[in-house]
mmCIF file of C-alpha atoms in Angstrom:
data_model
loop_
_atom_site.group_PDB
_atom_site.id
_atom_site.type_symbol
_atom_site.label_atom_id
_atom_site.label_comp_id
_atom_site.label_asym_id
_atom_site.label_seq_id
_atom_site.Cartn_x
_atom_site.Cartn_y
_atom_site.Cartn_z
ATOM 1 C CA ALA E 73 -48.970 6.920 3.675
ATOM 2 C CA PHE E 74 -46.101 4.626 4.637
ATOM 3 C CA ARG E 75 -47.171 3.889 8.163
ATOM 4 C CA GLY E 76 -47.742 0.117 8.280
ATOM 5 C CA GLN E 77 -47.393 -1.930 5.150
ATOM 6 C CA CYS E 78 -45.719 -0.173 2.085
ATOM 7 C CA LEU E 79 -47.847 -0.674 -1.031
ATOM 8 C CA ALA E 80 -45.258 0.306 -3.530
ATOM 9 C CA PRO E 81 -43.380 -2.567 -5.268
ATOM 10 C CA SER E 82 -39.979 -3.771 -3.999
ATOM 11 C CA TYR E 83 -37.057 -4.016 -6.329
ATOM 12 C CA ASP E 84 -37.727 -7.688 -6.873
ATOM 13 C CA GLU E 85 -41.399 -7.000 -7.565
ATOM 14 C CA ALA E 86 -40.631 -4.206 -9.986
ATOM 15 C CA GLY E 87 -38.641 -6.760 -12.067
ATOM 16 C CA GLU E 88 -36.639 -6.348 -15.135
ATOM 17 C CA ASP E 89 -38.214 -3.007 -15.969
ATOM 18 C CA LEU E 90 -36.532 -1.305 -12.975
ATOM 19 C CA ALA E 91 -33.133 -2.865 -13.742
ATOM 20 C CA ASP E 92 -33.528 -1.570 -17.271
ATOM 21 C CA ALA E 93 -34.449 1.859 -16.081
ATOM 22 C CA MET E 94 -31.488 2.059 -13.791
ATOM 23 C CA ALA E 95 -29.181 1.176 -16.630
ATOM 24 C CA ARG E 96 -30.679 3.744 -18.980
ATOM 25 C CA LEU E 97 -30.338 6.403 -16.251
ATOM 26 C CA HIS E 98 -26.865 5.620 -14.980
ATOM 27 C CA VAL E 99 -24.844 4.140 -17.863
ATOM 28 C CA PRO E 100 -24.563 7.523 -19.710
ATOM 29 C CA GLU E 101 -23.591 9.202 -16.447
ATOM 30 C CA VAL E 102 -20.804 6.636 -15.751
ATOM 31 C CA LYS E 103 -19.616 6.424 -19.310
ATOM 32 C CA PHE E 104 -19.543 10.187 -20.161
ATOM 33 C CA ASN E 105 -19.103 11.815 -16.818
ATOM 34 C CA PHE E 106 -17.897 9.536 -14.031
ATOM 35 C CA ILE E 107 -15.042 7.768 -15.935
ATOM 36 C CA PRO E 108 -13.682 10.675 -17.971
ATOM 37 C CA LYS E 109 -14.337 13.576 -15.518
ATOM 38 C CA VAL E 110 -14.715 12.335 -11.963
ATOM 39 C CA LEU E 111 -12.073 9.515 -11.707
ATOM 40 C CA PRO E 112 -9.217 11.837 -12.774
ATOM 41 C CA LEU E 113 -10.032 14.037 -9.794
ATOM 42 C CA ILE E 114 -9.824 11.296 -7.185
ATOM 43 C CA GLN E 115 -6.539 11.240 -5.287
ATOM 44 C CA ASP E 116 -5.157 13.631 -7.872
ATOM 45 C CA GLY E 117 -5.457 11.029 -10.546
ATOM 46 C CA SER E 118 -3.642 8.227 -8.755
ATOM 47 C CA LEU E 119 -6.677 5.946 -8.634
ATOM 48 C CA LEU E 120 -7.197 6.340 -12.314
ATOM 49 C CA GLN E 121 -3.555 5.558 -13.048
ATOM 50 C CA ARG E 122 -3.790 2.397 -10.796
ATOM 51 C CA LEU E 123 -6.897 1.278 -12.561
ATOM 52 C CA ASN E 124 -5.177 1.584 -15.873
ATOM 53 C CA SER E 125 -1.964 -0.166 -14.869
ATOM 54 C CA GLU E 126 -2.588 -2.573 -11.973
ATOM 55 C CA ASN E 127 -4.747 -5.603 -11.178
ATOM 56 C CA LEU E 128 -6.866 -3.788 -8.645
ATOM 57 C CA LEU E 129 -9.659 -5.641 -6.866
ATOM 58 C CA CYS E 130 -12.823 -3.468 -7.183
ATOM 59 C CA ALA E 131 -16.334 -3.814 -5.812
ATOM 60 C CA ASP E 132 -19.513 -2.225 -7.181
ATOM 61 C CA VAL E 133 -22.072 -2.530 -4.319
ATOM 62 C CA GLY E 134 -25.720 -2.266 -5.230
ATOM 63 C CA ALA E 135 -24.798 -2.827 -8.878
ATOM 64 C CA SER E 136 -28.327 -3.568 -10.237
ATOM 65 C CA GLY E 137 -27.827 -5.246 -13.546
ATOM 66 C CA ALA E 138 -24.068 -4.498 -13.514
ATOM 67 C CA ASP E 139 -24.458 -2.226 -16.596
ATOM 68 C CA CYS E 140 -22.204 0.384 -15.021
ATOM 69 C CA THR E 141 -19.788 -2.200 -13.614
ATOM 70 C CA MET E 142 -19.509 -3.486 -17.181
ATOM 71 C CA GLU E 143 -18.583 -0.034 -18.434
ATOM 72 C CA MET E 144 -15.818 0.086 -15.759
ATOM 73 C CA ALA E 145 -14.672 -3.431 -16.588
ATOM 74 C CA LEU E 146 -14.422 -2.678 -20.271
ATOM 75 C CA GLN E 147 -12.559 0.629 -19.633
ATOM 76 C CA PHE E 148 -10.073 -0.980 -17.212
ATOM 77 C CA PRO E 149 -9.370 -4.574 -18.323
ATOM 78 C CA LYS E 150 -6.450 -4.961 -16.068
ATOM 79 C CA ALA E 151 -8.621 -4.568 -12.948
ATOM 80 C CA THR E 152 -11.011 -7.146 -11.564
ATOM 81 C CA PHE E 153 -14.580 -6.187 -10.641
ATOM 82 C CA HIS E 154 -17.110 -7.764 -8.345
ATOM 83 C CA ALA E 155 -20.721 -6.605 -8.767
ATOM 84 C CA TYR E 156 -22.849 -7.111 -5.547
ATOM 85 C CA GLU E 157 -26.624 -7.122 -5.829
ATOM 86 C CA VAL E 158 -29.582 -8.572 -3.923
ATOM 87 C CA ALA E 159 -32.623 -8.215 -6.298
ATOM 88 C CA ASP E 160 -32.998 -11.350 -8.321
ATOM 89 C CA PRO E 161 -34.237 -9.673 -11.616
ATOM 90 C CA ALA E 162 -31.189 -7.425 -11.510
ATOM 91 C CA LEU E 163 -28.904 -10.365 -10.837
ATOM 92 C CA ASP E 164 -30.372 -12.221 -13.793
ATOM 93 C CA ARG E 165 -29.750 -9.150 -16.011
ATOM 94 C CA ALA E 166 -26.168 -8.876 -14.647
ATOM 95 C CA ARG E 167 -25.340 -12.509 -15.389
ATOM 96 C CA GLU E 168 -26.721 -12.113 -18.899
ATOM 97 C CA ASN E 169 -24.649 -8.958 -19.433
ATOM 98 C CA VAL E 170 -21.474 -10.747 -18.460
ATOM 99 C CA LYS E 171 -22.267 -13.706 -20.652
ATOM 100 C CA ARG E 172 -23.154 -11.584 -23.639
ATOM 101 C CA ARG E 173 -20.021 -9.483 -23.439
ATOM 102 C CA GLY E 174 -17.717 -12.359 -22.506
ATOM 103 C CA LEU E 175 -16.058 -10.338 -19.725
ATOM 104 C CA GLN E 176 -13.486 -12.283 -17.817
ATOM 105 C CA ASN E 177 -12.770 -9.479 -15.277
ATOM 106 C CA LEU E 178 -16.280 -9.073 -13.965
ATOM 107 C CA LYS E 179 -17.925 -11.430 -11.473
ATOM 108 C CA ILE E 180 -21.536 -11.232 -10.268
ATOM 109 C CA ILE E 181 -22.172 -11.829 -6.556
ATOM 110 C CA ASP E 182 -25.532 -12.434 -4.937
ATOM 111 C CA ALA E 183 -25.207 -10.354 -1.771
ATOM 112 C CA LYS E 184 -28.030 -12.297 -0.178
ATOM 113 C CA ILE E 185 -25.826 -15.441 -0.196
ATOM 114 C CA HIS E 186 -22.475 -13.793 0.007
ATOM 115 C CA PRO E 187 -22.783 -10.488 1.900
ATOM 116 C CA LEU E 188 -20.016 -7.906 1.311
ATOM 117 C CA GLY E 189 -19.091 -7.758 4.998
ATOM 118 C CA LYS E 190 -18.322 -11.494 5.037
ATOM 119 C CA ALA E 191 -16.432 -11.608 1.833
ATOM 120 C CA ILE E 192 -13.069 -12.058 3.519
ATOM 121 C CA SER E 193 -14.098 -14.260 6.434
ATOM 122 C CA SER E 194 -16.090 -16.641 4.227
ATOM 123 C CA GLY E 195 -13.243 -17.028 1.723
ATOM 124 C CA GLN E 196 -15.429 -15.630 -1.132
ATOM 125 C CA VAL E 197 -12.743 -13.029 -1.644
ATOM 126 C CA LYS E 198 -9.006 -13.786 -1.000
ATOM 127 C CA GLN E 199 -7.889 -10.088 -0.503
ATOM 128 C CA ARG E 200 -9.405 -6.852 0.574
ATOM 129 C CA TYR E 201 -10.824 -4.412 -2.052
ATOM 130 C CA ASP E 202 -8.581 -1.633 -3.402
ATOM 131 C CA PHE E 203 -11.563 0.230 -4.706
ATOM 132 C CA VAL E 204 -15.272 0.242 -3.642
ATOM 133 C CA MET E 205 -18.006 2.116 -5.522
ATOM 134 C CA CYS E 206 -21.588 2.832 -4.307
ATOM 135 C CA TYR E 207 -23.333 4.600 -7.189
ATOM 136 C CA ASP E 208 -26.732 5.977 -6.250
ATOM 137 C CA VAL E 209 -27.196 3.336 -3.566
ATOM 138 C CA LEU E 210 -26.924 4.417 0.084
ATOM 139 C CA HIS E 211 -30.135 6.425 0.197
ATOM 140 C CA ASP E 212 -32.081 3.329 -1.039
ATOM 141 C CA LEU E 213 -30.947 1.145 1.831
ATOM 142 C CA ALA E 214 -32.995 0.337 4.841
ATOM 143 C CA HIS E 215 -29.906 0.214 6.989
ATOM 144 C CA PRO E 216 -27.136 2.246 5.216
ATOM 145 C CA GLU E 217 -24.936 2.253 8.375
ATOM 146 C CA GLN E 218 -24.764 -1.555 8.058
ATOM 147 C CA LEU E 219 -23.245 -1.227 4.497
ATOM 148 C CA ILE E 220 -20.870 1.407 5.719
ATOM 149 C CA GLU E 221 -19.561 -0.908 8.420
ATOM 150 C CA GLU E 222 -19.262 -3.749 5.794
ATOM 151 C CA VAL E 223 -17.183 -1.624 3.445
ATOM 152 C CA ARG E 224 -14.876 -0.731 6.321
ATOM 153 C CA GLU E 225 -14.399 -4.452 6.902
ATOM 154 C CA VAL E 226 -13.247 -5.299 3.347
ATOM 155 C CA LEU E 227 -11.477 -2.094 2.230
ATOM 156 C CA ALA E 228 -7.800 -2.500 1.915
ATOM 157 C CA PRO E 229 -5.355 -0.181 3.767
ATOM 158 C CA GLY E 230 -5.071 2.839 1.406
ATOM 159 C CA GLY E 231 -8.141 1.654 -0.486
ATOM 160 C CA VAL E 232 -10.602 4.099 -1.952
ATOM 161 C CA TRP E 233 -14.391 4.167 -1.383
ATOM 162 C CA VAL E 234 -16.289 6.351 -3.779
ATOM 163 C CA ILE E 235 -19.908 7.291 -2.951
ATOM 164 C CA VAL E 236 -22.081 8.845 -5.616
ATOM 165 C CA ASP E 237 -25.468 10.010 -4.257
ATOM 166 C CA ILE E 238 -28.029 12.685 -4.994
ATOM 167 C CA ALA E 239 -27.421 16.185 -3.738
ATOM 168 C CA SER E 240 -29.955 17.252 -1.190
ATOM 169 C CA ASN E 241 -30.540 20.381 1.027
ATOM 170 C CA GLY E 242 -31.796 18.280 3.861
ATOM 171 C CA GLU E 243 -35.260 19.464 4.881
ATOM 172 C CA MET E 244 -38.112 18.910 2.416
ATOM 173 C CA ALA E 245 -39.306 22.519 2.617
ATOM 174 C CA GLU E 246 -35.866 23.742 1.662
ATOM 175 C CA ASN E 247 -35.523 21.213 -1.182
ATOM 176 C CA VAL E 248 -38.905 22.273 -2.549
ATOM 177 C CA ARG E 249 -37.799 25.931 -2.544
ATOM 178 C CA ASN E 250 -34.259 25.529 -3.838
ATOM 179 C CA HIS E 251 -33.768 22.226 -5.444
ATOM 180 C CA GLN E 252 -34.522 22.373 -9.288
ATOM 181 C CA LYS E 253 -35.540 18.665 -9.529
ATOM 182 C CA ALA E 254 -37.254 18.343 -6.114
ATOM 183 C CA ALA E 255 -40.698 17.439 -7.547
ATOM 184 C CA THR E 256 -39.258 14.744 -9.840
ATOM 185 C CA TYR E 257 -37.074 13.277 -7.121
ATOM 186 C CA TYR E 258 -39.839 13.170 -4.539
ATOM 187 C CA GLY E 259 -42.064 11.445 -7.091
ATOM 188 C CA ILE E 260 -39.369 8.852 -7.808
ATOM 189 C CA SER E 261 -38.772 8.475 -4.034
ATOM 190 C CA VAL E 262 -42.406 7.506 -3.349
ATOM 191 C CA CYS E 263 -42.358 4.918 -6.197
ATOM 192 C CA VAL E 264 -38.873 3.436 -5.676
ATOM 193 C CA CYS E 265 -36.403 4.711 -3.140
ATOM 194 C CA LEU E 266 -38.606 5.187 -0.130
ATOM 195 C CA PRO E 267 -40.225 1.635 -0.447
ATOM 196 C CA SER E 268 -36.691 0.213 -0.676
ATOM 197 C CA GLY E 269 -35.648 2.099 2.426
ATOM 198 C CA LEU E 270 -38.673 0.655 4.336
ATOM 199 C CA SER E 271 -38.277 -2.839 3.088
ATOM 200 C CA ALA E 272 -36.725 -4.182 6.245
ATOM 201 C CA ASP E 273 -37.786 -3.846 9.975
ATOM 202 C CA GLY E 274 -36.646 -0.575 11.396
ATOM 203 C CA GLY E 275 -35.686 0.737 7.920
ATOM 204 C CA ARG E 276 -34.516 4.281 7.704
ATOM 205 C CA GLY E 277 -36.598 5.159 4.735
ATOM 206 C CA LEU E 278 -34.327 7.953 3.670
ATOM 207 C CA GLY E 279 -35.749 8.399 0.188
ATOM 208 C CA THR E 280 -34.219 10.001 -2.936
ATOM 209 C CA LEU E 281 -33.365 13.345 -1.176
ATOM 210 C CA GLY E 282 -32.781 11.905 2.270
ATOM 211 C CA PHE E 283 -28.983 11.533 2.241
ATOM 212 C CA PRO E 284 -27.612 15.132 2.741
ATOM 213 C CA PRO E 285 -24.128 15.689 4.040
ATOM 214 C CA GLU E 286 -25.313 15.923 7.645
ATOM 215 C CA VAL E 287 -26.984 12.564 7.434
ATOM 216 C CA ALA E 288 -24.011 11.022 5.745
#
């Protein structure tokens, strides 16, 4: 079905509705699970302690409308957050979010103009990032290995990169047999994640359940 031109809408073509859907899906996860339950486990709690007490420089890559980044910025006002995104409708939502909440520690960055990997060399960012987060992002990318290299370029020595992605058993047949949400995830994949992963020449097209540990 996806040989040749992909007929499903891109993130830009899906517009504000997709950015809104991502917010409704992920904000509760970040607010009620990631911040209070996952962050305390990272580096035995030292990252959480530093977020609370230091002016860490943090990047949320693939931030959509920055709704989740905003939750982090509100929870950790001493830290500075940069939200990187490429889809124009999501960027519009992100800028409106920052304006509406009056957040001084959250900056929206159009990654089409200022790619993460060139943040230091271009002077867009004056120091390397202490904390980078990719929340439900890597499986959507046409070239995830490129982003991985970009993060390596901008992560400070001793910095922390947190990847949150969807658990998968690898092969489709195994997922269908053993993954409780396989049907739902494959449906979402055909509509959103797979088109995104095929949106550039030579795209990997991993899809929603296409980033198991062996691929990572």
